[in-house]
PDB file of C-alpha atoms and ligand atoms in Angstrom:
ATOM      1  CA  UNK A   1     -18.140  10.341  -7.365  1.00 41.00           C
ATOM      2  CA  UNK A   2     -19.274   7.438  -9.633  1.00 42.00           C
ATOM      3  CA  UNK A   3     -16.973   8.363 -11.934  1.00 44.00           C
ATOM      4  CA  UNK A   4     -13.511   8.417  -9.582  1.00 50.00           C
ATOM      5  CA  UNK A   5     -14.929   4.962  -7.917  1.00 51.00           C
ATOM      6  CA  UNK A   6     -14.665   3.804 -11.482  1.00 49.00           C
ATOM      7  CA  UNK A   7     -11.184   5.060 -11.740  1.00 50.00           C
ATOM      8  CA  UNK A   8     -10.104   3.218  -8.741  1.00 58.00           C
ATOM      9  CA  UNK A   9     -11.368   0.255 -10.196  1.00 58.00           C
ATOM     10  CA  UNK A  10      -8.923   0.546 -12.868  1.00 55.00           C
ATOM     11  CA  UNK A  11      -6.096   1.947 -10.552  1.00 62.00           C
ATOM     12  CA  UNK A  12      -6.510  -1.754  -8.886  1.00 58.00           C
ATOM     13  CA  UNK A  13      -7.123  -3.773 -12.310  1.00 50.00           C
ATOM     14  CA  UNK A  14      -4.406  -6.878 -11.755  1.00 45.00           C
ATOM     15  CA  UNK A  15      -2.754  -5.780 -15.245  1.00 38.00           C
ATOM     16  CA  UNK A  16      -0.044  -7.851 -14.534  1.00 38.00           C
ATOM     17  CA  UNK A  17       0.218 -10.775 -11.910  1.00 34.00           C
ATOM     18  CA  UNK A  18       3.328 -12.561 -11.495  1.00 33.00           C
ATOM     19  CA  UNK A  19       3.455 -15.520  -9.723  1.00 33.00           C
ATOM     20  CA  UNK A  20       4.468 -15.712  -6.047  1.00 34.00           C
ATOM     21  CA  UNK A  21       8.122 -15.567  -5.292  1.00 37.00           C
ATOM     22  CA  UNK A  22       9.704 -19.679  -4.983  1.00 32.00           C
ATOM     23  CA  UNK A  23      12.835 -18.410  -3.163  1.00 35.00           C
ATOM     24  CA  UNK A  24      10.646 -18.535   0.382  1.00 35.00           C
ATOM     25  CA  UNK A  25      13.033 -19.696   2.545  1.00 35.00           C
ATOM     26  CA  UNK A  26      13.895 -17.979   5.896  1.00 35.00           C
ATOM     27  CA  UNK A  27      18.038 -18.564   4.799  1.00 34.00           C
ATOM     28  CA  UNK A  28      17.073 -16.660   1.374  1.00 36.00           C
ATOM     29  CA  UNK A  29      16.146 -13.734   3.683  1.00 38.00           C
ATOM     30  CA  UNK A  30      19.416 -12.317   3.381  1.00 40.00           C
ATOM     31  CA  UNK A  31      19.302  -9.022   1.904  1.00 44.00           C
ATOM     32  CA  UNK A  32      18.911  -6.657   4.924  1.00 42.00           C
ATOM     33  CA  UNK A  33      19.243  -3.130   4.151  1.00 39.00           C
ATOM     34  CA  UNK A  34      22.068  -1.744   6.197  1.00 36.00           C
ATOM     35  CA  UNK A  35      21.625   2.042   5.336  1.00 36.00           C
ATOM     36  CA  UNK A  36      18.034   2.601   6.235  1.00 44.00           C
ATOM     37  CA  UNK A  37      15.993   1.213   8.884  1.00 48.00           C
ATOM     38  CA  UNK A  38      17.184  -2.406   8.552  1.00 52.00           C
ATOM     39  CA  UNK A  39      14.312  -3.664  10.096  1.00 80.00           C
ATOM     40  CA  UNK A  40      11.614  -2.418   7.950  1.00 95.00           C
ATOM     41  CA  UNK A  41      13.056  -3.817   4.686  1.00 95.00           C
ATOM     42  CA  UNK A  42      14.075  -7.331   3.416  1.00 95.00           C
ATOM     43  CA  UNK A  43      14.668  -8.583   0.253  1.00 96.00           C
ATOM     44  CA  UNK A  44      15.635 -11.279  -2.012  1.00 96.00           C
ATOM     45  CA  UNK A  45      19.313 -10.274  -2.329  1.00 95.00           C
ATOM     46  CA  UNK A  46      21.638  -7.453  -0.585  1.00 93.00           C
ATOM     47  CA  UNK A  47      22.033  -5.552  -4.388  1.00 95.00           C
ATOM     48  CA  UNK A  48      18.700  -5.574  -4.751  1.00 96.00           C
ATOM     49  CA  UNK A  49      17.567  -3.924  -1.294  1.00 94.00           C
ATOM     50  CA  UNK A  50      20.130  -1.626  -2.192  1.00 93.00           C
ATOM     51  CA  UNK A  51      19.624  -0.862  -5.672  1.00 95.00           C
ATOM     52  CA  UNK A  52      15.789  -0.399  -4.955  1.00 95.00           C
ATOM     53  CA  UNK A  53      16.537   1.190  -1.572  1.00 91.00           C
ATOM     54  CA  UNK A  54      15.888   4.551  -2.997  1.00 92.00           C
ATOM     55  CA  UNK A  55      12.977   4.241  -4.247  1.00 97.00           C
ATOM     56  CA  UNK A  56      11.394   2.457  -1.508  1.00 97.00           C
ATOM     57  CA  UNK A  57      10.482   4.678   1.864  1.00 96.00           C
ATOM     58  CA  UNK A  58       9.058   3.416   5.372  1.00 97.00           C
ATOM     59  CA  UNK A  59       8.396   6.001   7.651  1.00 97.00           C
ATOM     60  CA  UNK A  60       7.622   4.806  11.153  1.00 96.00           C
ATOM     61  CA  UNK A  61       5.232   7.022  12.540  1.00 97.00           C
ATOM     62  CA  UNK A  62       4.385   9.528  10.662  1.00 97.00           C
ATOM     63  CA  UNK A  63       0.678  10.154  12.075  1.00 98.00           C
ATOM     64  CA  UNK A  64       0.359  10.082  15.866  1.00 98.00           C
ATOM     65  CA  UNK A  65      -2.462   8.009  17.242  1.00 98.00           C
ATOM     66  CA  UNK A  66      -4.581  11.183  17.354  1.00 98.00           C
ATOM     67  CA  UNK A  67      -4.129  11.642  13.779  1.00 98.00           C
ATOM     68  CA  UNK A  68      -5.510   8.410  13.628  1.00 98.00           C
ATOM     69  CA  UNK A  69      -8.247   8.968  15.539  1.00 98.00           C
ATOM     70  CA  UNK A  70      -8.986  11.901  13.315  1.00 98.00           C
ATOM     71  CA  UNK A  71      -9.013   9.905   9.940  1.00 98.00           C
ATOM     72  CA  UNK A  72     -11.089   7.275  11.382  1.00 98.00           C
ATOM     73  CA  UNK A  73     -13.902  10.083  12.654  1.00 98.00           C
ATOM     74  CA  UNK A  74     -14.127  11.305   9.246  1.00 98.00           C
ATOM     75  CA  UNK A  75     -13.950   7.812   7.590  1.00 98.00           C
ATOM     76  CA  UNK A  76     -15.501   5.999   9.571  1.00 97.00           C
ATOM     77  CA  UNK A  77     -19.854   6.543   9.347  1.00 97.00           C
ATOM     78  CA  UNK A  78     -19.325   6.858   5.275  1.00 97.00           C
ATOM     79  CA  UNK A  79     -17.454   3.398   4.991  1.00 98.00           C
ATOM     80  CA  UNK A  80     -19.545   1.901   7.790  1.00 97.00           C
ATOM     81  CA  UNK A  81     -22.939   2.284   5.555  1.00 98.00           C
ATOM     82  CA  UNK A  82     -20.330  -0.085   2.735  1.00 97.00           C
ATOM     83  CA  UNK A  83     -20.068  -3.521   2.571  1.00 96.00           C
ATOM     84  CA  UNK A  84     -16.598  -5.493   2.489  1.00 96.00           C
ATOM     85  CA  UNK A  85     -16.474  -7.165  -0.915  1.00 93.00           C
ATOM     86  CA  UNK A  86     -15.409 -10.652  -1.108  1.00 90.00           C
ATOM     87  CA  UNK A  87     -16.456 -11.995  -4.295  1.00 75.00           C
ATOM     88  CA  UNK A  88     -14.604 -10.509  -6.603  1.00 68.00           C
ATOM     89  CA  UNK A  89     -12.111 -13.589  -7.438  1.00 65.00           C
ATOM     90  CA  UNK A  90     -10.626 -11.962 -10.631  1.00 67.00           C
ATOM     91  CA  UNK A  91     -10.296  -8.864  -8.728  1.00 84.00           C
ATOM     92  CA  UNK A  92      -6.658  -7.655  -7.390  1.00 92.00           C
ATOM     93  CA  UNK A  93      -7.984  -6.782  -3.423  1.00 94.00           C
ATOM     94  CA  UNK A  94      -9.855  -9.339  -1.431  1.00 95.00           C
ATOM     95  CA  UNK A  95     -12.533  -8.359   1.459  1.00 96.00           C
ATOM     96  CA  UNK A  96     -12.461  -4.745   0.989  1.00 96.00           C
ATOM     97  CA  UNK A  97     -14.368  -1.401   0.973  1.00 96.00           C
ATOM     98  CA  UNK A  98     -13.164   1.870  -0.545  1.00 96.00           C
ATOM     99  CA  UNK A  99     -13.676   5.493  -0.317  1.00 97.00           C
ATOM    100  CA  UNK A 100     -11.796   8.530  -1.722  1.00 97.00           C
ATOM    101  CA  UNK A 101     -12.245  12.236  -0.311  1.00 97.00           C
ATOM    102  CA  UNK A 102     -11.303  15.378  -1.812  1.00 97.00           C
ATOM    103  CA  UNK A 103     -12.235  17.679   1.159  1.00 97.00           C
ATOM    104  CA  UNK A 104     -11.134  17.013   4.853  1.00 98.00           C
ATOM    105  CA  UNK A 105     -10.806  18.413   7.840  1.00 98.00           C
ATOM    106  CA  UNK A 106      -8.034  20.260   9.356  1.00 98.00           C
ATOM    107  CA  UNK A 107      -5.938  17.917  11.359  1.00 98.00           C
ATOM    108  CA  UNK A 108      -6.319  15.470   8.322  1.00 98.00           C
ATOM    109  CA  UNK A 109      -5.647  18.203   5.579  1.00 98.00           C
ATOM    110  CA  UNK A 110      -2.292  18.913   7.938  1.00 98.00           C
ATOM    111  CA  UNK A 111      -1.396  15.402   7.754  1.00 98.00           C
ATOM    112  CA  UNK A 112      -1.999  14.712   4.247  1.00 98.00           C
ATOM    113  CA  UNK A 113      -0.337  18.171   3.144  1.00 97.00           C
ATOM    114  CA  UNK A 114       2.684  16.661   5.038  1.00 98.00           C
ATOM    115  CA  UNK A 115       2.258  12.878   2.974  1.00 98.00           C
ATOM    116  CA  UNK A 116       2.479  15.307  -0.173  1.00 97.00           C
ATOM    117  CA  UNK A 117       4.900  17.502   0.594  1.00 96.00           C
ATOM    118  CA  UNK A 118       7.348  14.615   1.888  1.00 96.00           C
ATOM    119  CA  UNK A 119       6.546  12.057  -0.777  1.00 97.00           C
ATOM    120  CA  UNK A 120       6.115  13.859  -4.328  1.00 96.00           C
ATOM    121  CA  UNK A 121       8.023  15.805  -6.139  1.00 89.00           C
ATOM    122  CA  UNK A 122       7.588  19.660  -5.710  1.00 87.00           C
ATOM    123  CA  UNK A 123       4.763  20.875  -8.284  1.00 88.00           C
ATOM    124  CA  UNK A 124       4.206  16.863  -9.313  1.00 91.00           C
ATOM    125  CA  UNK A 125       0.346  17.736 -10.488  1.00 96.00           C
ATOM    126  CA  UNK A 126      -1.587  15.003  -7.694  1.00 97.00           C
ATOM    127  CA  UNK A 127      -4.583  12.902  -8.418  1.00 95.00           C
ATOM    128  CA  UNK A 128      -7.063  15.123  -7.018  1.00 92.00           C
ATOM    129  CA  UNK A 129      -9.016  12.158  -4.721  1.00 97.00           C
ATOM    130  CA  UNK A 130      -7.238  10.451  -1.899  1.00 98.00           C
ATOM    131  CA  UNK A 131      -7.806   7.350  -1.924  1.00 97.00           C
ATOM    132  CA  UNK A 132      -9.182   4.922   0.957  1.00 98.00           C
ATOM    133  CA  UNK A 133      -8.894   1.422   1.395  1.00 98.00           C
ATOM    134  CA  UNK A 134     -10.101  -0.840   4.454  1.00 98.00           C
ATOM    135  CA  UNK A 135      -9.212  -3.773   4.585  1.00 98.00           C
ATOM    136  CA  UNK A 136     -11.029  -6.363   6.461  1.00 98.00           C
ATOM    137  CA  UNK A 137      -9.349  -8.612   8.922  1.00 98.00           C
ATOM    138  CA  UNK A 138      -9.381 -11.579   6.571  1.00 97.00           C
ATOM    139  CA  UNK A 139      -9.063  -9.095   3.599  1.00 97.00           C
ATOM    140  CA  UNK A 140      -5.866  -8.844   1.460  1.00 97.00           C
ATOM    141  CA  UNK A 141      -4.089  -7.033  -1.704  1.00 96.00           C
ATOM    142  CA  UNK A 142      -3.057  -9.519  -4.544  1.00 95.00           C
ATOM    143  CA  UNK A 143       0.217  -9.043  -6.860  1.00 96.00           C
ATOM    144  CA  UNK A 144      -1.038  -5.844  -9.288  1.00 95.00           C
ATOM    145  CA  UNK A 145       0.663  -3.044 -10.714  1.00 96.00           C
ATOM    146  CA  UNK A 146      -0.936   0.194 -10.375  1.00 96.00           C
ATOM    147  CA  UNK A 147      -2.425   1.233 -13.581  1.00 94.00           C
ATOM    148  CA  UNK A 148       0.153   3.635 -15.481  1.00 95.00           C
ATOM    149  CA  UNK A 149      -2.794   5.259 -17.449  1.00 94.00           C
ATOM    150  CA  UNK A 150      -4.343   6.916 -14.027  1.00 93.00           C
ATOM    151  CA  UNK A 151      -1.295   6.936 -12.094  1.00 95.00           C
ATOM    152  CA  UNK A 152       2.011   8.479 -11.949  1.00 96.00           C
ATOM    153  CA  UNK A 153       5.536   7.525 -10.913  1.00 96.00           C
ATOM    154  CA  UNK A 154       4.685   7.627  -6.732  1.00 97.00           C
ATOM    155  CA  UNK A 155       2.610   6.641  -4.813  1.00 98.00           C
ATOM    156  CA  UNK A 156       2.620   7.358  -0.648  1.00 98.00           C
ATOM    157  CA  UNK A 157       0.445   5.285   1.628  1.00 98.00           C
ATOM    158  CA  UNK A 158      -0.655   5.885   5.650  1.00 98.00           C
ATOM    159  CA  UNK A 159      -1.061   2.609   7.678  1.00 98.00           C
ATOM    160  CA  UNK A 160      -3.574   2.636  10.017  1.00 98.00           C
ATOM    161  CA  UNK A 161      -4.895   0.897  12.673  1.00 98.00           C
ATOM    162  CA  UNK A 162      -2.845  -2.489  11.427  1.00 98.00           C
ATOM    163  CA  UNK A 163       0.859  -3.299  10.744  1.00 98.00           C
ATOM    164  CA  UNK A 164       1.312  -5.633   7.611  1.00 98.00           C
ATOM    165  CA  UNK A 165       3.551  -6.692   5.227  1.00 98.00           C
ATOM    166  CA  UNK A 166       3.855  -5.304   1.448  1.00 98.00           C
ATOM    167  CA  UNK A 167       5.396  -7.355  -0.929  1.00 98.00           C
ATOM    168  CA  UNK A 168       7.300  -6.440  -4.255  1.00 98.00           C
ATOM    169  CA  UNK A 169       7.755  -8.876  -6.894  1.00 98.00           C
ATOM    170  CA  UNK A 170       9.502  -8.375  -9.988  1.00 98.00           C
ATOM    171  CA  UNK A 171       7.058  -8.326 -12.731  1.00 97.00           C
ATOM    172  CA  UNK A 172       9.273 -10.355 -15.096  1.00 97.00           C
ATOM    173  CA  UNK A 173      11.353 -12.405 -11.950  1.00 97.00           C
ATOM    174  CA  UNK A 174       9.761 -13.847  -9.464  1.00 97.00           C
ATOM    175  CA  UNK A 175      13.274 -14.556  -7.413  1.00 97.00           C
ATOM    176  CA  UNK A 176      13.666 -10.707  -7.099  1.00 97.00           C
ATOM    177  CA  UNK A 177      11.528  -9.256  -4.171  1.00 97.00           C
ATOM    178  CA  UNK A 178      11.602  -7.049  -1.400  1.00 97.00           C
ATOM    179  CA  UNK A 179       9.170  -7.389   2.114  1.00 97.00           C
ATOM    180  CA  UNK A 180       8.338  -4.032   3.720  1.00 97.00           C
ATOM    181  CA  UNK A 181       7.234  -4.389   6.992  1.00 97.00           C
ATOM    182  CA  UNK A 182       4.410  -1.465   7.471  1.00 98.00           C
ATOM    183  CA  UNK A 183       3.658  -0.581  11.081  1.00 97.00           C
ATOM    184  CA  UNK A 184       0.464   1.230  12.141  1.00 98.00           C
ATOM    185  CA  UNK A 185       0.904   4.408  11.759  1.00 98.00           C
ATOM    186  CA  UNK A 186       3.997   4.632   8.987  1.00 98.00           C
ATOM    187  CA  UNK A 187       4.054   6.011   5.478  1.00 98.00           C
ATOM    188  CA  UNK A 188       5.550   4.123   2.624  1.00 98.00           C
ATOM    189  CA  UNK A 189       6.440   5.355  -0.409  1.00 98.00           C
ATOM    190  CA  UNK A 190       6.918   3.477  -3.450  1.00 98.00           C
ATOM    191  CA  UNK A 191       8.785   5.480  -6.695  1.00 97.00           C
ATOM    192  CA  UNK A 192       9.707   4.444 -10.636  1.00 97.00           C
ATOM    193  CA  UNK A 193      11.267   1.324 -10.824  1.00 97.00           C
ATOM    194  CA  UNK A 194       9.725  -0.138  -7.266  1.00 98.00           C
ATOM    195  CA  UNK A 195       6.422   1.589  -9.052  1.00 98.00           C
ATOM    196  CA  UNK A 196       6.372   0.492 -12.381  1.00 98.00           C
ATOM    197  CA  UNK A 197       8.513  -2.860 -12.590  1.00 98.00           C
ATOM    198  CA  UNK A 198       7.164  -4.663  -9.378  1.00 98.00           C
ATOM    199  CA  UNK A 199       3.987  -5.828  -8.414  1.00 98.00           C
ATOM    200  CA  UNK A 200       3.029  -4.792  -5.057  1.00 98.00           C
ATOM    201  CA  UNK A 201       0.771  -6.519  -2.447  1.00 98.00           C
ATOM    202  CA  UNK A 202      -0.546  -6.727   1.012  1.00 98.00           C
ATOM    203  CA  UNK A 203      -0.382 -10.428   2.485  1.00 98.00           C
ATOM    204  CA  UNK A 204      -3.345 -12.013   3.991  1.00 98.00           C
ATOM    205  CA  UNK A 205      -2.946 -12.637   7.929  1.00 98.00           C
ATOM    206  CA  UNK A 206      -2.228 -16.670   7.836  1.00 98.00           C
ATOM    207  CA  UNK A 207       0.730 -15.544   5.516  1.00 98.00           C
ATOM    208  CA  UNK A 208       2.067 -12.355   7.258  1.00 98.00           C
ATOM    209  CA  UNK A 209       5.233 -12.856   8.441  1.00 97.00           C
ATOM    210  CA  UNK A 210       8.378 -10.740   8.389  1.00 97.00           C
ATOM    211  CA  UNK A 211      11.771 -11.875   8.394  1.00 94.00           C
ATOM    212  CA  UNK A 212      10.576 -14.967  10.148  1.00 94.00           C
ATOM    213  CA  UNK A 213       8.468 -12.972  12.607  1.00 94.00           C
ATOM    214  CA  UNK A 214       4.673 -13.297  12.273  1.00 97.00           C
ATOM    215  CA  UNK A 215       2.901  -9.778  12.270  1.00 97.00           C
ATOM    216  CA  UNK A 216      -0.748 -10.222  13.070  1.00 97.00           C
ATOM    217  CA  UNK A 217      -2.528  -8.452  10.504  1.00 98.00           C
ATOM    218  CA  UNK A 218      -6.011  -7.040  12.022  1.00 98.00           C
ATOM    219  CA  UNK A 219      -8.335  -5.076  10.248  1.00 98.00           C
ATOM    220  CA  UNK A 220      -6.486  -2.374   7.922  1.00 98.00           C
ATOM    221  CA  UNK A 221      -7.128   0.822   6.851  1.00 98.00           C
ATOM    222  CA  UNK A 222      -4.698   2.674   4.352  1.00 98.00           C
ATOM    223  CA  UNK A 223      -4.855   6.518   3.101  1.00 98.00           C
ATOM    224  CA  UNK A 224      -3.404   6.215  -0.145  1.00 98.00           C
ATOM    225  CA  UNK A 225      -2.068   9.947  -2.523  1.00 98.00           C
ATOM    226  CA  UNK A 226      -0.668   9.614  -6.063  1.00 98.00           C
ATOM    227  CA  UNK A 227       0.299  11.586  -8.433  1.00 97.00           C
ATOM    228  CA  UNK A 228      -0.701  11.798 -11.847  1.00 97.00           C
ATOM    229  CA  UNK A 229       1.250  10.346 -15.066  1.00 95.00           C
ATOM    230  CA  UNK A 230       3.391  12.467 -16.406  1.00 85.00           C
TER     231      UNK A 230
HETATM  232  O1  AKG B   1      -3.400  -0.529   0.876  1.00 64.63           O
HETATM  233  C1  AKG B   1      -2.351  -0.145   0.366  1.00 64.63           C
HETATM  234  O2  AKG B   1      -1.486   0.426   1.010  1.00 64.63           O
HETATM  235  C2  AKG B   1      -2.099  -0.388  -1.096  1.00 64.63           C
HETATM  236  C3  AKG B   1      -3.331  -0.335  -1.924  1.00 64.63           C
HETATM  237  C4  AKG B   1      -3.089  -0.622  -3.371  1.00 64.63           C
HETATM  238  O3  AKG B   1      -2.186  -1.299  -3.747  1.00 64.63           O
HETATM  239  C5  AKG B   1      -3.997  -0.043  -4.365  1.00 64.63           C
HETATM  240  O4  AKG B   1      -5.050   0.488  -4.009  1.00 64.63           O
HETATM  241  O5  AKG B   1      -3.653  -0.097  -5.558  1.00 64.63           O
HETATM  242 FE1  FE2 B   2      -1.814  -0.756  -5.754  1.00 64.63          FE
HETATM  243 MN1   MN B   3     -14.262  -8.751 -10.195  1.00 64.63          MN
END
């Protein structure tokens, strides 16, 4: 157990952070994706949403509230006894506490086998541990790229009991970024180049807006599978 906390540590070491995006403006928000769900996806220009469109997923509800309710009943006692950790100011994720499972229950298993099936590649060997993050109300995911040592080319994430915004910044352009809008309850999927090339994040509350629409971000919990590098 110590040892796969360890590895999440490194999973979330900020190996790269670029700086935020300068192109802010609500009249930059132009790049609407018109073949998926336009209003889960903006970006910093139309080629871009489309060029990265593909390798960027957001499932609206994909777990029902019961599934929900099932997730938190097994998370909830084990990351209860945790504290949220705020201190770590070189660290990539702010006001946090983590968990990973490899064993759960059956409505959980049934959900998760669905995140895998949907999300990786068939026979893609998976990092055995899912992995847990809950974020606090005040808590928040800084600009990192997932470490390409422990993790392969996807990586699928469950939303629950928040909505919030994930950010992708080019690692080597700060103009070039995309804003996913993540509803309670959706899976996202990030692939290759939206893996490897941009940093992802989760904004803080004061900062979470979409579009030009504020999306109160409450406490957070996401169920995170990846595979392993190939
Ligand atoms: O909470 C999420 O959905 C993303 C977490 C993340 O970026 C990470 O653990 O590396
Ligand atoms: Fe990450
Ligand atoms: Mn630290």
């Amino acid at each position: 157990m110590k040892l796969l906390l360890n590895v999440l540590k490194r999973i979330h070491k900020p190996a790269v952070y670029s700086s935020q995006p300068r192109c802010r403006s609500s009249s930059a928000r132009s790049g609407l994706l018109p073949l998926r769900d336009e209003a889960l996806i903006v970006g910093s220009n139309p080629e871009l949403v489309q060029r990265l469109g593909p390798q960027v997923e957001v499932r609206t509800g994909f777990v029902t509230e019961e599934e929900e309710g099932a997730f938190m009943q097994e998370l909830e006692l084990g990351l209860k006894k945790k504290r949220y950790e705020f201190d770590h100011w070189d660290g990539a994720i702010h006001g946090y506490r983590e968990t990973e499972r490899v064993m759960w229950g059956e409505r959980c298993e049934e959900v998760l086998s669905r995140v895998r099936s949907g999300a990786f590649p068939e026979g893609s060997p998976l990092l055995g541990p899912v992995h847990i993050l809950d974020l606090d109300k005040t808590g928040y995911i800084k600009p990192h790229i997932d470490s390409v040592k422990f993790c392969g080319s996807t990586i699928a994430g469950l939303s629950l009991l928040s909505d919030s915004i994930m950010r992708l910044v080019k690692e080597d352009d700060a103009e070039e970024w995309l804003d996913l809008l993540l509803p309670r309850f959706s899976l996202y999927i990030l692939r290759d180049q939206a893996r490897y090339n941009f940093t992802h994040q989760i904004l803080k509350d004061e900062e979470s807006v979409f579009n030009g629409q504020r999306v109160p971000r409450l406490r957070r919990i996401s169920v995170i599978c990846r595979n392993l590098p190939g």
